[in-house]
Amino acid sequence: MKKWILVLSLFLLTGCWDKIELEEQAFVVVVGLDKGKNGMLDVTYQIANPQVGSTDRSKAEKEKAFEIVTLSAPNLAVATQLANVSITRNVSLSHVKALIVGEELAKDNMFLHISETITKERGLRENVLFLVSKENASSFIRNNKTPFETRPHKFYDLMGQRWKETGFVPLSMYQMYLKNTQHDAGAFLAIYGTAQETKQRIKKEEDENVAGEVKIRSGSNTQSIGSVVFKNGKAIGKLTGEETRLTLLLQQDSDVDELTTAFTDPVKTNNTIGTRVYIEKKAKIKVNTIKSSPVITASVPVKVDLVSVPSLVNYSTNTENGDRLKSHIEKELERKTDKVVKKSQEKLKVDIFEFYYLARRKFLTMKQYEAYNWMENYPKATINIHYEVELYQFGEQVLPTNRQRVRD
């Protein structure tokens, strides 16, 4: 009996034969991809030092928080092995938080093939953050200064959380890119960012910019605003922060529920009114595919809080002014959304609003839907967008300040 117990214990102990100690691992937190020379791929790894920023910091006082390595290889798998030429630890992709792709590579036809080979890489998770950088990905990673985060992975964790609160960038995951590319009907929106300093700033409203155009004074030049539009796996254009917001308002699977923006004062047009827009209900969208040119109608209900009214016009208790403001906001939203719709049909020629999800339900079989060819018919569609605005709250001080009384 004792012999059998001894033999059985030997089988149980064999499970640790391929173990790797934690100190032997090099955890990559960011992978950058750029177009190299002669068909090669330039791969950048940002490798975190797990001791820096942790309770074990005293043992790594003179060590850097991370190491950045860039090398050329035919694909990601070969690059990971080549990285061990200069790195003594085992390079692991199991903790990658973000995949950064240079804009030049994203626009290249070869990127779709590269993205397919990435899925075969063992250990790399599909739910990593997907970001397109204005400059090369290697430059973005090296110049991305995060003054509040010692550990580099925290920057990308928090960036992914902020999209819901601002709507300036879309929710952009690598697995979503793969999913939308396979649909061959709509577009994929990726986060657009930059870490390089732009000397010439474009004077626009706060959300009418893309990354690198926002005038902000900070110790870091990193900006993430706007989105890159992918069609058939290839980048074909960009949306500003405002255009991205309006697009997310119409997408059925978007989780953005609150936006802060400004509108022109309808009474005193030289001023603007600060507002907070709430999206409590999804847009009601109808798609008619009886004819080859689809007809799309959308009704978007939103609630609007007045955050600031510099003109001191009474919009809270004056019914006439309140109705005028409500109508003005509806028309402004419709006008701006119509411009984005026109851009998607005439310039991008792709459904960025994901209307095809609803169009697909109109067909009994997938063959019928594929024969309809939504990608080809979408640019010819008639699209009508209507906003239903409800003035919700006016702040703690309902009535505007009486300037005459203040002078007295």
XYZ file of C-alpha atoms in Angstrom:
408
model
C 0.000 0.000 0.000
C 2.809 2.388 0.879
C 4.405 1.710 -2.511
C 1.220 2.740 -4.339
C 1.012 5.971 -2.286
C 4.634 6.739 -3.172
C 4.025 6.155 -6.912
C 0.854 8.292 -6.859
C 2.642 11.157 -5.121
C 5.288 11.180 -7.867
C 2.582 11.755 -10.505
C 1.076 14.615 -8.480
C 4.436 16.379 -8.076
C 5.157 16.466 -11.814
C 2.784 19.451 -12.291
C 5.558 21.969 -11.437
C 8.108 20.827 -13.983
C 7.653 23.889 -16.247
C 7.166 26.565 -13.599
C 8.859 29.971 -13.971
C 9.648 32.102 -10.959
C 8.136 35.590 -10.825
C 11.550 37.233 -10.793
C 12.353 35.469 -14.067
C 9.427 37.101 -15.885
C 9.439 40.335 -17.898
C 5.831 41.543 -18.060
C 5.024 43.633 -21.149
C 2.265 46.183 -20.418
C 2.215 48.019 -23.767
C 2.908 46.790 -27.298
C 3.528 49.287 -30.099
C 3.367 48.445 -33.804
C 4.861 50.535 -36.618
C 5.513 50.087 -40.315
C 9.134 49.065 -40.813
C 11.378 48.890 -43.851
C 11.267 46.135 -46.491
C 7.959 44.751 -45.254
C 9.202 44.370 -41.687
C 7.287 45.300 -38.552
C 8.776 47.598 -35.903
C 7.645 46.340 -32.512
C 8.021 48.307 -29.277
C 7.653 46.729 -25.851
C 7.145 48.691 -22.654
C 8.129 46.293 -19.898
C 7.088 47.095 -16.338
C 9.208 46.638 -13.238
C 6.749 45.080 -10.745
C 8.783 46.229 -7.739
C 8.558 49.958 -8.567
C 5.377 51.498 -7.175
C 4.666 48.514 -4.926
C 5.250 47.772 -1.241
C 8.550 46.207 -2.268
C 9.833 49.584 -3.525
C 12.713 49.709 -1.007
C 14.454 46.869 -2.845
C 14.320 48.746 -6.163
C 15.068 52.350 -5.236
C 17.528 52.869 -8.084
C 15.612 50.863 -10.671
C 13.437 52.366 -13.426
C 9.664 51.855 -13.424
C 9.839 50.355 -16.907
C 12.110 49.550 -19.832
C 11.314 50.256 -23.502
C 12.679 48.058 -26.270
C 12.135 48.501 -30.041
C 13.136 45.957 -32.675
C 12.292 44.901 -36.243
C 10.798 41.529 -37.051
C 8.492 39.900 -39.633
C 5.765 39.391 -36.999
C 4.974 39.736 -33.294
C 5.924 36.155 -32.399
C 9.434 36.506 -33.794
C 9.803 39.922 -32.153
C 8.961 38.462 -28.745
C 11.732 35.909 -29.107
C 14.218 38.476 -30.416
C 13.542 40.648 -27.384
C 15.435 38.105 -25.277
C 18.609 39.072 -27.128
C 18.897 42.027 -24.745
C 16.438 41.021 -21.996
C 17.499 38.188 -19.697
C 14.001 37.521 -18.327
C 11.243 35.593 -20.098
C 9.161 38.111 -22.083
C 5.474 37.576 -21.273
C 2.498 39.200 -23.076
C -0.094 37.972 -20.558
C -0.273 41.385 -18.827
C -0.489 43.637 -21.904
C -2.910 46.520 -21.251
C -2.735 48.427 -24.531
C -1.942 47.880 -28.189
C -0.662 51.094 -29.815
C -0.629 51.269 -33.617
C 1.067 54.072 -35.525
C -1.277 55.938 -37.890
C 0.944 55.194 -40.887
C 0.672 51.440 -40.289
C -3.075 51.634 -39.537
C -3.646 53.169 -43.005
C -1.606 50.469 -44.744
C -3.277 47.513 -46.462
C -0.926 45.123 -44.664
C -2.376 45.995 -41.231
C -5.336 43.628 -41.644
C -2.925 40.736 -42.198
C -0.845 41.835 -39.202
C -3.925 42.017 -36.976
C -4.825 38.449 -37.918
C -1.369 37.155 -36.970
C -1.611 38.904 -33.584
C -4.562 36.678 -32.641
C -2.274 33.646 -32.911
C 0.137 35.072 -30.349
C -0.049 32.943 -27.208
C -0.721 34.813 -23.976
C -1.943 38.087 -25.506
C -5.478 38.831 -24.361
C -8.019 40.142 -26.850
C -9.579 42.691 -24.476
C -6.567 45.011 -24.532
C -7.057 48.729 -25.167
C -6.678 49.612 -28.851
C -5.212 53.048 -29.640
C -3.968 54.676 -32.854
C -1.204 57.248 -32.382
C -0.692 60.263 -34.622
C 3.058 59.652 -34.610
C 4.876 56.313 -34.600
C 3.785 54.032 -31.780
C 7.387 53.854 -30.524
C 7.501 57.653 -30.189
C 4.139 57.704 -28.420
C 5.248 55.108 -25.873
C 8.583 56.815 -25.213
C 7.111 60.324 -24.922
C 3.997 59.371 -22.955
C 4.679 60.938 -19.570
C 2.249 59.992 -16.819
C 2.906 62.343 -13.875
C 0.209 60.798 -11.655
C 0.942 57.133 -12.394
C 4.290 55.605 -11.461
C 3.323 52.273 -12.971
C 2.666 52.596 -16.744
C -0.286 50.176 -16.881
C -2.407 52.445 -14.646
C -2.511 55.154 -17.330
C -4.233 52.823 -19.777
C -6.531 51.376 -17.116
C -7.788 54.842 -16.223
C -7.994 55.963 -19.860
C -10.376 53.110 -20.560
C -12.599 54.233 -17.683
C -12.718 57.920 -18.659
C -14.365 57.291 -22.051
C -17.750 56.752 -20.405
C -17.565 60.078 -18.591
C -16.472 62.293 -21.474
C -17.387 60.547 -24.733
C -14.368 62.240 -26.355
C -13.052 58.800 -27.337
C -14.868 55.536 -28.071
C -14.615 52.280 -26.141
C -11.865 50.684 -28.186
C -10.753 47.111 -27.550
C -8.725 44.837 -29.795
C -11.403 42.119 -29.759
C -13.988 44.709 -30.882
C -11.760 45.596 -33.827
C -11.635 41.942 -34.878
C -15.392 41.525 -34.459
C -16.353 44.595 -36.491
C -13.867 43.774 -39.241
C -15.496 40.363 -39.760
C -18.965 41.940 -40.129
C -18.030 43.657 -43.405
C -20.936 46.079 -42.943
C -19.950 48.807 -40.537
C -16.956 50.627 -39.161
C -14.790 50.347 -36.078
C -13.832 53.422 -34.068
C -10.456 53.390 -32.318
C -9.079 55.860 -29.772
C -6.902 58.551 -31.358
C -3.981 59.832 -29.310
C -0.660 61.619 -29.470
C 2.223 62.345 -27.134
C 4.047 64.880 -29.276
C 3.901 68.633 -28.796
C 1.952 70.502 -31.467
C 3.008 74.143 -31.834
C 0.119 75.252 -34.026
C -3.122 74.924 -32.125
C -6.436 75.105 -33.962
C -8.837 77.485 -32.247
C -12.068 75.549 -31.845
C -14.550 74.558 -29.181
C -13.296 72.063 -26.631
C -14.730 69.009 -28.396
C -14.182 70.047 -32.031
C -10.592 68.796 -32.053
C -8.613 65.626 -32.500
C -5.587 64.578 -30.472
C -2.817 67.200 -30.592
C -5.136 70.160 -31.241
C -6.418 70.839 -27.720
C -4.735 73.863 -26.180
C -3.741 72.688 -22.722
C -0.819 73.641 -20.448
C 0.568 70.602 -18.701
C 3.759 68.746 -17.938
C 2.621 66.056 -20.352
C 1.884 66.427 -24.075
C -0.234 63.275 -24.199
C -3.775 63.795 -25.512
C -6.547 61.329 -26.319
C -9.514 62.840 -28.132
C -11.364 61.870 -31.282
C -11.374 58.538 -33.085
C -9.919 56.782 -36.104
C -12.430 55.126 -38.455
C -11.578 51.630 -39.714
C -13.253 50.088 -42.739
C -12.452 46.499 -43.731
C -9.656 46.494 -41.170
C -7.933 49.619 -42.535
C -7.940 53.196 -41.195
C -9.716 55.505 -43.652
C -10.331 58.726 -41.710
C -10.794 60.478 -38.377
C -13.608 61.933 -36.279
C -13.218 64.892 -33.931
C -14.181 64.659 -30.273
C -17.568 66.221 -31.032
C -18.222 63.915 -33.991
C -17.280 60.927 -31.840
C -19.728 62.033 -29.138
C -22.601 62.410 -31.592
C -21.831 59.020 -33.106
C -21.896 57.343 -29.689
C -25.306 58.918 -28.974
C -26.767 56.900 -31.856
C -24.966 53.602 -31.246
C -27.185 51.081 -29.473
C -24.366 49.364 -27.576
C -22.733 52.549 -26.288
C -22.554 52.985 -22.503
C -21.893 56.737 -22.551
C -24.587 58.252 -20.330
C -23.418 61.806 -19.615
C -21.726 64.589 -21.594
C -20.688 68.113 -20.697
C -20.737 70.640 -23.546
C -21.710 74.208 -24.467
C -24.318 75.721 -26.798
C -24.713 79.228 -28.179
C -27.093 81.358 -26.110
C -30.240 81.761 -28.299
C -31.126 85.150 -26.748
C -27.664 86.717 -26.444
C -25.780 85.001 -29.234
C -22.366 86.373 -28.207
C -22.464 84.136 -25.117
C -22.517 80.384 -24.596
C -24.473 78.237 -22.161
C -22.727 75.428 -20.269
C -24.796 72.242 -20.149
C -24.659 68.677 -18.933
C -26.425 66.237 -21.245
C -27.821 62.969 -19.853
C -28.583 59.938 -22.014
C -30.971 57.833 -19.915
C -32.683 56.075 -22.827
C -31.309 54.630 -26.043
C -32.146 56.273 -29.358
C -35.274 54.911 -31.032
C -34.134 53.877 -34.496
C -36.171 52.454 -37.378
C -34.642 51.028 -40.549
C -36.667 50.428 -43.700
C -34.987 48.121 -46.225
C -37.873 47.594 -48.654
C -36.050 49.584 -51.334
C -32.395 49.380 -52.330
C -31.875 52.799 -50.739
C -32.678 52.290 -47.025
C -34.624 54.839 -45.011
C -33.422 55.417 -41.441
C -35.233 57.504 -38.830
C -33.900 58.093 -35.318
C -35.352 59.840 -32.285
C -32.815 60.651 -29.564
C -34.215 61.594 -26.105
C -31.831 63.573 -23.879
C -32.101 65.506 -20.631
C -30.184 68.758 -20.303
C -28.993 70.491 -17.127
C -27.953 74.144 -17.292
C -24.528 74.377 -15.678
C -23.812 78.052 -16.407
C -25.660 80.940 -18.069
C -23.204 83.898 -18.289
C -25.803 86.083 -20.040
C -28.074 85.806 -16.950
C -31.108 85.238 -19.189
C -33.937 83.639 -17.207
C -34.444 80.182 -18.746
C -35.721 78.528 -15.575
C -39.038 80.236 -14.760
C -39.632 82.120 -18.012
C -41.567 79.601 -20.121
C -41.025 81.446 -23.406
C -37.252 81.590 -22.922
C -37.187 77.948 -21.795
C -39.038 76.767 -24.924
C -36.748 78.860 -27.082
C -33.648 77.318 -25.498
C -35.073 73.799 -25.802
C -35.805 74.281 -29.513
C -32.386 75.850 -30.066
C -30.516 72.911 -28.475
C -32.540 70.412 -30.517
C -31.749 72.220 -33.770
C -28.053 72.534 -32.884
C -27.756 68.827 -32.107
C -29.624 67.904 -35.284
C -27.509 70.245 -37.416
C -24.248 68.859 -36.041
C -25.421 65.247 -36.294
C -26.507 65.786 -39.905
C -22.953 66.917 -40.701
C -21.540 63.710 -39.211
C -24.095 61.633 -41.153
C -23.137 63.422 -44.379
C -19.451 62.820 -43.652
C -20.075 59.106 -43.080
C -22.010 58.770 -46.364
C -20.021 60.994 -48.726
C -16.456 60.952 -47.409
C -16.049 57.779 -45.334
C -18.769 55.761 -47.146
C -19.290 53.498 -44.152
C -21.912 53.035 -41.416
C -20.246 54.409 -38.272
C -23.529 54.412 -36.299
C -24.043 50.615 -36.426
C -27.455 50.902 -38.106
C -26.689 47.594 -39.813
C -27.486 45.740 -36.567
C -31.123 46.820 -36.943
C -31.134 46.364 -40.724
C -30.040 42.744 -40.345
C -33.223 41.940 -38.399
C -35.334 42.798 -41.439
C -34.151 39.702 -43.305
C -35.136 36.092 -42.705
C -31.733 34.634 -43.561
C -28.138 35.827 -43.591
C -27.941 35.141 -47.321
C -30.760 37.636 -47.946
C -28.996 40.222 -45.776
C -25.656 39.674 -47.520
C -27.340 39.950 -50.918
C -28.764 43.344 -49.897
C -25.151 44.581 -49.502
C -25.536 47.118 -46.695
C -22.032 48.515 -47.198
C -22.879 49.532 -50.765
C -26.394 50.815 -50.030
C -25.658 52.807 -46.856
C -24.181 55.861 -48.692
C -27.471 56.140 -50.618
C -29.662 55.931 -47.488
C -32.087 58.654 -46.403
C -31.359 59.417 -42.764
C -33.489 61.647 -40.522
C -32.309 62.402 -36.971
C -34.524 64.134 -34.405
C -33.614 65.083 -30.841
C -36.112 65.322 -27.996
C -34.657 67.678 -25.382
C -36.003 67.969 -21.843
C -34.667 70.812 -19.694
C -34.101 68.906 -16.488
C -32.395 70.990 -13.781
C -31.176 74.563 -13.459
C -28.746 74.223 -10.548
C -29.193 75.207 -6.901
C -29.754 78.849 -7.847
C -32.816 78.685 -10.101
C -33.122 82.402 -10.895
C -30.196 84.337 -12.419
C -28.363 86.925 -10.344
C -29.921 90.407 -10.309
C -27.007 92.673 -11.195
C -28.845 95.858 -10.216
C -29.441 94.507 -6.722
C -25.782 93.531 -6.419
C -24.749 97.101 -7.318
C -27.113 98.522 -4.711
